[in-house]
């Protein structure tokens, strides 16, 4: 324990580590959290054309207004509430901007997906359906949503993305969703789960790489590796301590960043709406989860992904003697799959999602299945288990890889 404390303190004494932690906090928590809530996402649309985001710096008060507006429609999602929201939009002078962070975006997407037959296809001037639809025709929301889900399941089945067994599994999950949906202001949770929290892992990865890529290769770079043979503990125990110290740093960085983002969320969004279903964000979502359960999943995804990525980075560090190569391999691991994108065959695209911090926690809104020996498993369960297992498997090889080079 004493040796671990000394090694961990040594890690934190590095200027490189403090710079990385500070930059990561500023980027993820201050810019991606506080400023997004207060300014460029939720701030009211401003009239100052010189503003970089054309939004006012009034996100907190705007969010309270959005919540108050949502309270007018009750605490459950009904046809009557749906109709009234569309009617309110149409009678506003001037009409509310669709890019506003109120729930007009949600309502507009519901109309386009569930009521396409009401679109005016003969009009020469395109306008979103929400501008002119007859609100009296907006009925049977839950039946329409079921038809829309069935259509998407059938399309996926016909394209061989899902098997008959997969479709039944997803239908069973969907059958557990409670109706009518509880309703509260949606856009805050949508931003958190689809953008802010969802991107945290990939934003943390480069900073983790810069810190942990030098765990073992740094000893060669500083010409201190041979001296470790002269210590009373020897290279093997020090290797274990280095790995544990690196994993501890990954956990500490996660706690700092996730804690900061959750604090910003509580200050600006509060806790209202935690029990609304995720189907209000994505109609074809089949997971019977509310917003809080989805947030807990995404936090678990980031935490386990961080552990997995830390293990892989330290393996690279142990296998090469060059700091630059170690860092390049670590960064390429998370950047190359995204750069190649659709150029990869389908099986390679699916496999790349299991690389730590490469996949996305937003798969909870999709209907993706992964097949193991013919048995379908809902993709989000794979995305939180495989990456951390990869990292765990990599750690003993990192120790052995460094040992082999030491003996040489």
Short mmCIF file of C-alpha atoms in Angstrom, two decimals:
data_model
loop_
_atom_site.label_atom_id
_atom_site.label_comp_id
_atom_site.label_asym_id
_atom_site.label_seq_id
_atom_site.Cartn_x
_atom_site.Cartn_y
_atom_site.Cartn_z
CA UNK A 1 0.00 0.00 0.00
CA UNK A 2 2.85 2.37 0.80
CA UNK A 3 4.46 1.67 -2.55
CA UNK A 4 1.15 2.34 -4.32
CA UNK A 5 0.75 5.65 -2.48
CA UNK A 6 4.25 6.73 -3.48
CA UNK A 7 3.75 5.77 -7.13
CA UNK A 8 0.37 7.46 -7.30
CA UNK A 9 1.72 10.61 -5.70
CA UNK A 10 4.54 10.54 -8.24
CA UNK A 11 2.00 10.35 -11.05
CA UNK A 12 0.06 13.34 -9.75
CA UNK A 13 3.23 15.41 -9.33
CA UNK A 14 3.64 15.52 -13.10
CA UNK A 15 2.84 18.86 -14.71
CA UNK A 16 1.54 16.97 -17.74
CA UNK A 17 -1.08 15.23 -15.57
CA UNK A 18 -2.34 18.45 -13.99
CA UNK A 19 -2.59 20.18 -17.37
CA UNK A 20 -4.56 17.25 -18.81
CA UNK A 21 -6.93 17.11 -15.86
CA UNK A 22 -7.51 20.87 -15.97
CA UNK A 23 -8.12 20.93 -19.73
CA UNK A 24 -10.42 17.92 -19.52
CA UNK A 25 -12.44 19.58 -16.74
CA UNK A 26 -12.71 22.86 -18.65
CA UNK A 27 -13.75 21.14 -21.87
CA UNK A 28 -16.23 18.61 -20.44
CA UNK A 29 -17.66 20.40 -17.40
CA UNK A 30 -17.27 24.13 -18.01
CA UNK A 31 -17.74 24.25 -21.79
CA UNK A 32 -19.83 21.11 -22.37
CA UNK A 33 -21.79 21.53 -19.14
CA UNK A 34 -22.13 24.98 -17.60
CA UNK A 35 -21.77 27.08 -20.76
CA UNK A 36 -24.01 24.80 -22.81
CA UNK A 37 -26.79 25.12 -20.23
CA UNK A 38 -26.30 28.83 -19.64
CA UNK A 39 -25.53 29.98 -23.17
CA UNK A 40 -25.22 28.23 -26.47
CA UNK A 41 -27.78 25.43 -26.10
CA UNK A 42 -30.52 26.67 -23.79
CA UNK A 43 -30.09 30.43 -23.94
CA UNK A 44 -32.93 32.29 -25.63
CA UNK A 45 -32.35 33.19 -29.26
CA UNK A 46 -30.79 36.66 -29.24
CA UNK A 47 -30.86 39.57 -31.64
CA UNK A 48 -27.12 40.33 -31.44
CA UNK A 49 -25.68 38.96 -34.69
CA UNK A 50 -22.16 39.32 -33.31
CA UNK A 51 -22.79 36.66 -30.64
CA UNK A 52 -20.91 33.47 -31.60
CA UNK A 53 -23.94 31.25 -30.94
CA UNK A 54 -26.65 33.91 -31.45
CA UNK A 55 -28.03 33.01 -28.02
CA UNK A 56 -28.39 35.12 -24.92
CA UNK A 57 -26.49 34.27 -21.75
CA UNK A 58 -29.73 33.46 -19.91
CA UNK A 59 -29.97 29.67 -19.97
CA UNK A 60 -30.99 29.24 -16.34
CA UNK A 61 -34.01 31.54 -16.56
CA UNK A 62 -34.93 30.14 -19.98
CA UNK A 63 -34.94 26.60 -18.60
CA UNK A 64 -37.34 27.66 -15.83
CA UNK A 65 -39.63 29.14 -18.50
CA UNK A 66 -39.49 25.91 -20.51
CA UNK A 67 -40.44 23.89 -17.43
CA UNK A 68 -43.30 26.24 -16.59
CA UNK A 69 -44.62 25.96 -20.15
CA UNK A 70 -44.52 22.15 -19.98
CA UNK A 71 -46.44 22.17 -16.68
CA UNK A 72 -49.44 23.63 -18.52
CA UNK A 73 -50.07 20.33 -20.30
CA UNK A 74 -50.29 18.09 -17.25
CA UNK A 75 -48.05 15.31 -16.01
CA UNK A 76 -49.01 12.62 -18.54
CA UNK A 77 -48.76 12.51 -22.31
CA UNK A 78 -52.24 12.30 -23.85
CA UNK A 79 -53.83 13.06 -27.21
CA UNK A 80 -55.36 16.16 -25.65
CA UNK A 81 -52.01 17.43 -24.40
CA UNK A 82 -50.44 16.71 -27.79
CA UNK A 83 -53.18 18.60 -29.61
CA UNK A 84 -52.98 21.56 -27.26
CA UNK A 85 -49.21 21.88 -27.69
CA UNK A 86 -49.54 21.98 -31.48
CA UNK A 87 -52.41 24.46 -31.23
CA UNK A 88 -50.37 26.72 -28.94
CA UNK A 89 -47.52 26.68 -31.43
CA UNK A 90 -49.76 27.60 -34.33
CA UNK A 91 -51.43 30.49 -32.50
CA UNK A 92 -48.23 32.15 -31.27
CA UNK A 93 -47.39 35.56 -32.70
CA UNK A 94 -44.89 35.19 -34.24
CA UNK A 95 -44.67 31.35 -34.34
CA UNK A 96 -42.10 29.89 -31.98
CA UNK A 97 -38.77 29.08 -33.65
CA UNK A 98 -38.35 25.34 -34.16
CA UNK A 99 -34.72 25.53 -33.07
CA UNK A 100 -35.84 26.69 -29.63
CA UNK A 101 -35.04 24.25 -26.84
CA UNK A 102 -38.68 24.05 -25.82
CA UNK A 103 -40.47 20.81 -26.79
CA UNK A 104 -41.51 22.06 -30.23
CA UNK A 105 -38.70 19.90 -31.63
CA UNK A 106 -40.12 16.81 -29.94
CA UNK A 107 -43.66 17.58 -31.09
CA UNK A 108 -42.52 18.23 -34.65
CA UNK A 109 -40.65 14.90 -34.83
CA UNK A 110 -43.71 13.07 -33.47
CA UNK A 111 -45.86 14.61 -36.19
CA UNK A 112 -43.45 13.73 -39.00
CA UNK A 113 -43.02 10.13 -37.83
CA UNK A 114 -46.56 9.27 -36.76
CA UNK A 115 -48.77 11.35 -39.03
CA UNK A 116 -47.07 11.52 -42.46
CA UNK A 117 -50.43 11.17 -44.18
CA UNK A 118 -51.35 14.66 -42.94
CA UNK A 119 -48.49 16.34 -44.82
CA UNK A 120 -49.40 18.72 -47.62
CA UNK A 121 -47.43 17.20 -50.48
CA UNK A 122 -48.82 19.63 -53.07
CA UNK A 123 -47.55 22.79 -51.43
CA UNK A 124 -44.79 24.57 -53.33
CA UNK A 125 -43.37 26.10 -50.15
CA UNK A 126 -42.14 23.58 -47.62
CA UNK A 127 -43.23 24.11 -44.06
CA UNK A 128 -42.96 21.67 -41.15
CA UNK A 129 -46.19 19.81 -40.45
CA UNK A 130 -46.51 21.48 -37.06
CA UNK A 131 -47.26 24.81 -38.77
CA UNK A 132 -50.48 23.79 -40.49
CA UNK A 133 -51.72 20.38 -39.31
CA UNK A 134 -55.37 20.10 -38.22
CA UNK A 135 -55.02 19.39 -34.50
CA UNK A 136 -58.37 17.56 -34.38
CA UNK A 137 -56.78 14.78 -36.44
CA UNK A 138 -53.99 14.17 -33.92
CA UNK A 139 -55.54 11.18 -32.18
CA UNK A 140 -54.53 7.64 -31.20
CA UNK A 141 -50.94 8.61 -30.34
CA UNK A 142 -50.01 5.28 -28.72
CA UNK A 143 -51.56 3.22 -31.52
CA UNK A 144 -49.66 5.31 -34.06
CA UNK A 145 -46.45 4.88 -32.12
CA UNK A 146 -46.95 1.08 -32.09
CA UNK A 147 -47.50 1.07 -35.85
CA UNK A 148 -44.34 3.12 -36.33
CA UNK A 149 -42.34 0.70 -34.16
CA UNK A 150 -43.75 -2.33 -35.99
CA UNK A 151 -42.82 -0.77 -39.32
CA UNK A 152 -39.23 -0.17 -38.25
CA UNK A 153 -38.91 -3.69 -36.83
CA UNK A 154 -40.20 -5.15 -40.08
CA UNK A 155 -37.80 -3.07 -42.19
CA UNK A 156 -34.87 -4.23 -40.04
CA UNK A 157 -36.03 -7.83 -40.32
CA UNK A 158 -36.36 -7.63 -44.11
CA UNK A 159 -32.87 -6.13 -44.34
CA UNK A 160 -31.54 -9.06 -42.27
CA UNK A 161 -30.47 -6.77 -39.44
CA UNK A 162 -32.82 -8.59 -37.08
CA UNK A 163 -34.02 -12.17 -36.93
CA UNK A 164 -37.55 -13.25 -36.05
CA UNK A 165 -36.30 -14.11 -32.57
CA UNK A 166 -34.72 -10.65 -32.24
CA UNK A 167 -38.00 -8.99 -33.17
CA UNK A 168 -39.86 -10.98 -30.53
CA UNK A 169 -37.25 -10.10 -27.91
CA UNK A 170 -37.55 -6.40 -28.70
CA UNK A 171 -41.35 -6.59 -28.69
CA UNK A 172 -41.22 -8.17 -25.26
CA UNK A 173 -39.04 -5.34 -23.97
CA UNK A 174 -41.41 -2.78 -25.47
CA UNK A 175 -44.45 -4.43 -23.89
CA UNK A 176 -43.09 -3.51 -20.45
CA UNK A 177 -43.31 0.24 -21.13
CA UNK A 178 -46.00 1.89 -19.04
CA UNK A 179 -48.68 3.93 -20.80
CA UNK A 180 -49.67 6.70 -20.77
CA UNK A 181 -46.19 8.20 -20.60
CA UNK A 182 -45.36 10.54 -17.77
CA UNK A 183 -44.55 13.94 -19.18
CA UNK A 184 -42.28 16.80 -18.25
CA UNK A 185 -39.99 19.11 -20.22
CA UNK A 186 -37.99 16.78 -22.48
CA UNK A 187 -35.28 18.80 -24.22
CA UNK A 188 -33.05 19.07 -21.13
CA UNK A 189 -32.89 15.29 -20.75
CA UNK A 190 -32.55 14.86 -24.50
CA UNK A 191 -29.47 17.10 -24.56
CA UNK A 192 -27.97 15.37 -21.54
CA UNK A 193 -28.48 11.80 -22.73
CA UNK A 194 -27.98 12.26 -26.47
CA UNK A 195 -25.16 14.79 -26.52
CA UNK A 196 -23.59 16.02 -23.28
CA UNK A 197 -23.17 12.85 -21.21
CA UNK A 198 -23.08 10.59 -24.27
CA UNK A 199 -19.90 12.25 -25.58
CA UNK A 200 -18.08 12.43 -22.24
CA UNK A 201 -16.20 9.15 -22.64
CA UNK A 202 -14.81 9.98 -26.07
CA UNK A 203 -13.81 13.45 -24.84
CA UNK A 204 -11.95 12.00 -21.85
CA UNK A 205 -10.06 9.42 -23.92
CA UNK A 206 -7.33 11.70 -25.38
CA UNK A 207 -6.50 13.09 -21.95
CA UNK A 208 -6.29 9.59 -20.49
CA UNK A 209 -3.99 8.59 -23.33
CA UNK A 210 -1.63 11.53 -22.76
CA UNK A 211 -1.30 10.61 -19.08
CA UNK A 212 -1.20 6.80 -19.21
CA UNK A 213 0.68 6.23 -22.46
CA UNK A 214 3.94 7.00 -20.61
CA UNK A 215 3.30 4.59 -17.72
CA UNK A 216 5.97 2.11 -18.84
CA UNK A 217 7.48 3.67 -21.95
CA UNK A 218 8.38 6.71 -19.86
CA UNK A 219 10.77 4.58 -17.82
CA UNK A 220 12.68 3.72 -20.99
CA UNK A 221 12.51 7.30 -22.21
CA UNK A 222 13.99 8.56 -18.93
CA UNK A 223 16.55 5.72 -18.83
CA UNK A 224 15.29 4.68 -15.39
CA UNK A 225 14.03 1.20 -16.30
CA UNK A 226 17.32 -0.64 -15.56
CA UNK A 227 17.52 1.01 -12.14
CA UNK A 228 14.31 -0.73 -11.08
CA UNK A 229 16.26 -4.00 -10.80
CA UNK A 230 18.25 -2.48 -7.95
CA UNK A 231 15.21 -1.60 -5.82
CA UNK A 232 14.13 -3.81 -2.95
CA UNK A 233 10.74 -4.39 -4.59
CA UNK A 234 11.94 -5.29 -8.11
CA UNK A 235 10.25 -4.74 -11.44
CA UNK A 236 7.31 -7.14 -10.97
CA UNK A 237 5.84 -5.52 -7.87
CA UNK A 238 6.48 -2.06 -9.30
CA UNK A 239 4.70 -3.09 -12.50
CA UNK A 240 1.62 -4.11 -10.52
CA UNK A 241 1.74 -0.84 -8.64
CA UNK A 242 2.06 1.17 -11.86
CA UNK A 243 -0.99 -0.56 -13.33
CA UNK A 244 -3.04 0.00 -10.17
CA UNK A 245 -1.95 3.62 -10.06
CA UNK A 246 -2.99 4.10 -13.69
CA UNK A 247 -6.39 2.52 -13.05
CA UNK A 248 -6.84 4.65 -9.94
CA UNK A 249 -6.11 7.78 -11.95
CA UNK A 250 -8.70 6.74 -14.55
CA UNK A 251 -11.31 6.31 -11.80
CA UNK A 252 -10.39 9.65 -10.22
CA UNK A 253 -10.68 11.47 -13.54
CA UNK A 254 -14.08 9.86 -14.14
CA UNK A 255 -15.33 10.89 -10.70
CA UNK A 256 -14.12 14.47 -11.22
CA UNK A 257 -15.66 14.87 -14.69
CA UNK A 258 -18.87 12.93 -14.09
CA UNK A 259 -19.34 14.60 -10.72
CA UNK A 260 -18.93 18.05 -12.29
CA UNK A 261 -21.42 17.26 -15.06
CA UNK A 262 -23.99 15.88 -12.60
CA UNK A 263 -23.62 18.97 -10.41
CA UNK A 264 -24.22 21.23 -13.44
CA UNK A 265 -27.22 19.11 -14.36
CA UNK A 266 -28.71 19.44 -10.87
CA UNK A 267 -28.18 23.21 -10.81
CA UNK A 268 -29.72 23.87 -14.22
CA UNK A 269 -32.15 21.02 -14.85
CA UNK A 270 -32.93 19.87 -11.33
CA UNK A 271 -34.51 16.46 -10.83
CA UNK A 272 -37.86 17.03 -12.56
CA UNK A 273 -38.62 14.66 -15.40
CA UNK A 274 -36.43 11.83 -14.13
CA UNK A 275 -39.37 9.39 -14.34
CA UNK A 276 -40.40 10.24 -17.90
CA UNK A 277 -39.79 7.42 -20.42
CA UNK A 278 -36.97 7.59 -22.92
CA UNK A 279 -39.51 6.98 -25.69
CA UNK A 280 -40.25 10.72 -25.53
CA UNK A 281 -36.71 11.23 -26.85
CA UNK A 282 -36.75 8.40 -29.41
CA UNK A 283 -40.07 6.82 -30.40
CA UNK A 284 -38.52 3.52 -31.52
CA UNK A 285 -36.67 2.98 -28.24
CA UNK A 286 -37.83 -0.32 -26.75
CA UNK A 287 -36.04 -0.25 -23.39
CA UNK A 288 -38.65 0.15 -20.61
CA UNK A 289 -36.49 2.77 -18.91
CA UNK A 290 -37.02 6.25 -17.59
CA UNK A 291 -34.55 9.12 -17.93
CA UNK A 292 -32.78 8.39 -14.63
CA UNK A 293 -32.23 4.75 -15.53
CA UNK A 294 -30.84 5.81 -18.90
CA UNK A 295 -28.47 8.26 -17.19
CA UNK A 296 -27.23 5.56 -14.81
CA UNK A 297 -26.57 3.29 -17.79
CA UNK A 298 -24.57 6.00 -19.56
CA UNK A 299 -22.54 6.70 -16.43
CA UNK A 300 -21.80 2.96 -16.14
CA UNK A 301 -20.85 2.90 -19.83
CA UNK A 302 -18.36 5.74 -19.33
CA UNK A 303 -16.90 4.32 -16.11
CA UNK A 304 -16.39 0.79 -17.47
CA UNK A 305 -15.12 2.18 -20.77
CA UNK A 306 -12.56 4.34 -18.96
CA UNK A 307 -11.29 1.29 -17.06
CA UNK A 308 -11.07 -0.72 -20.28
CA UNK A 309 -9.31 2.04 -22.18
CA UNK A 310 -6.80 2.57 -19.37
CA UNK A 311 -5.87 -1.11 -19.52
CA UNK A 312 -5.32 -1.05 -23.28
CA UNK A 313 -3.26 2.16 -23.17
CA UNK A 314 -0.96 0.73 -20.49
CA UNK A 315 -0.50 -2.40 -22.62
CA UNK A 316 0.67 -0.23 -25.53
CA UNK A 317 2.99 1.58 -23.13
CA UNK A 318 4.52 -1.70 -21.99
CA UNK A 319 5.02 -3.12 -25.49
CA UNK A 320 6.91 -0.18 -26.98
CA UNK A 321 9.90 1.77 -25.68
CA UNK A 322 8.98 4.98 -27.45
CA UNK A 323 6.72 7.56 -25.80
CA UNK A 324 5.54 8.94 -29.11
CA UNK A 325 4.60 5.53 -30.51
CA UNK A 326 2.78 4.62 -27.32
CA UNK A 327 0.74 7.81 -27.49
CA UNK A 328 0.07 7.47 -31.23
CA UNK A 329 -1.20 3.89 -30.84
CA UNK A 330 -3.41 4.93 -27.92
CA UNK A 331 -4.97 7.83 -29.83
CA UNK A 332 -5.33 5.78 -33.03
CA UNK A 333 -7.32 3.18 -31.10
CA UNK A 334 -10.18 5.63 -30.56
CA UNK A 335 -9.82 7.89 -33.60
CA UNK A 336 -9.25 5.49 -36.51
CA UNK A 337 -12.58 3.59 -36.21
CA UNK A 338 -14.46 6.88 -36.44
CA UNK A 339 -12.38 8.12 -39.37
CA UNK A 340 -12.90 4.93 -41.36
CA UNK A 341 -16.61 4.89 -40.54
CA UNK A 342 -18.73 3.32 -43.25
CA UNK A 343 -15.68 2.33 -45.30
CA UNK A 344 -15.38 -0.71 -43.04
CA UNK A 345 -17.45 -3.85 -43.70
CA UNK A 346 -20.49 -4.26 -41.46
CA UNK A 347 -18.87 -6.90 -39.26
CA UNK A 348 -15.86 -4.61 -38.67
CA UNK A 349 -18.14 -1.68 -37.83
CA UNK A 350 -19.93 -3.83 -35.27
CA UNK A 351 -16.66 -5.12 -33.81
CA UNK A 352 -15.21 -1.60 -33.51
CA UNK A 353 -18.05 -0.63 -31.16
CA UNK A 354 -16.53 -2.90 -28.51
CA UNK A 355 -13.27 -0.96 -28.41
CA UNK A 356 -13.27 0.92 -25.08
CA UNK A 357 -14.80 4.41 -25.45
CA UNK A 358 -15.44 3.93 -29.18
CA UNK A 359 -19.05 2.71 -28.98
CA UNK A 360 -21.89 4.99 -27.95
CA UNK A 361 -24.20 4.76 -24.92
CA UNK A 362 -26.98 6.18 -27.11
CA UNK A 363 -27.52 2.62 -28.38
CA UNK A 364 -30.12 2.41 -25.60
CA UNK A 365 -32.38 4.37 -27.99
CA UNK A 366 -31.87 1.89 -30.83
CA UNK A 367 -32.89 -1.67 -31.69
CA UNK A 368 -29.45 -3.15 -32.35
CA UNK A 369 -28.82 -6.79 -31.50
CA UNK A 370 -25.53 -8.70 -31.37
CA UNK A 371 -25.53 -12.43 -32.06
CA UNK A 372 -23.43 -14.90 -30.09
CA UNK A 373 -23.66 -18.45 -31.41
CA UNK A 374 -26.98 -17.55 -32.99
CA UNK A 375 -28.43 -16.04 -29.81
CA UNK A 376 -29.34 -12.37 -29.95
CA UNK A 377 -28.21 -10.05 -27.15
CA UNK A 378 -29.36 -6.45 -26.89
CA UNK A 379 -26.36 -4.37 -27.97
CA UNK A 380 -26.21 -2.01 -24.93
CA UNK A 381 -25.50 -4.96 -22.61
CA UNK A 382 -22.52 -5.91 -24.76
CA UNK A 383 -21.26 -2.31 -24.86
CA UNK A 384 -20.82 -2.10 -21.10
CA UNK A 385 -19.29 -5.56 -20.58
CA UNK A 386 -16.90 -6.24 -23.47
CA UNK A 387 -14.79 -3.02 -23.24
CA UNK A 388 -14.05 -3.42 -19.53
CA UNK A 389 -13.23 -7.11 -20.05
CA UNK A 390 -10.77 -6.11 -22.77
CA UNK A 391 -9.06 -3.74 -20.34
CA UNK A 392 -8.93 -6.33 -17.58
CA UNK A 393 -7.39 -8.89 -19.95
CA UNK A 394 -4.81 -6.34 -21.12
CA UNK A 395 -3.43 -5.50 -17.67
CA UNK A 396 -1.59 -8.80 -16.97
CA UNK A 397 -0.18 -8.72 -20.50
CA UNK A 398 1.04 -5.18 -19.84
CA UNK A 399 2.93 -6.42 -16.79
CA UNK A 400 4.34 -9.42 -18.66
CA UNK A 401 5.19 -7.31 -21.70
CA UNK A 402 7.24 -4.94 -19.59
CA UNK A 403 8.85 -7.89 -17.81
CA UNK A 404 9.93 -9.41 -21.10
CA UNK A 405 11.62 -6.19 -22.17
CA UNK A 406 13.26 -5.86 -18.78
CA UNK A 407 14.78 -9.31 -19.08
CA UNK A 408 16.06 -8.54 -22.55
#
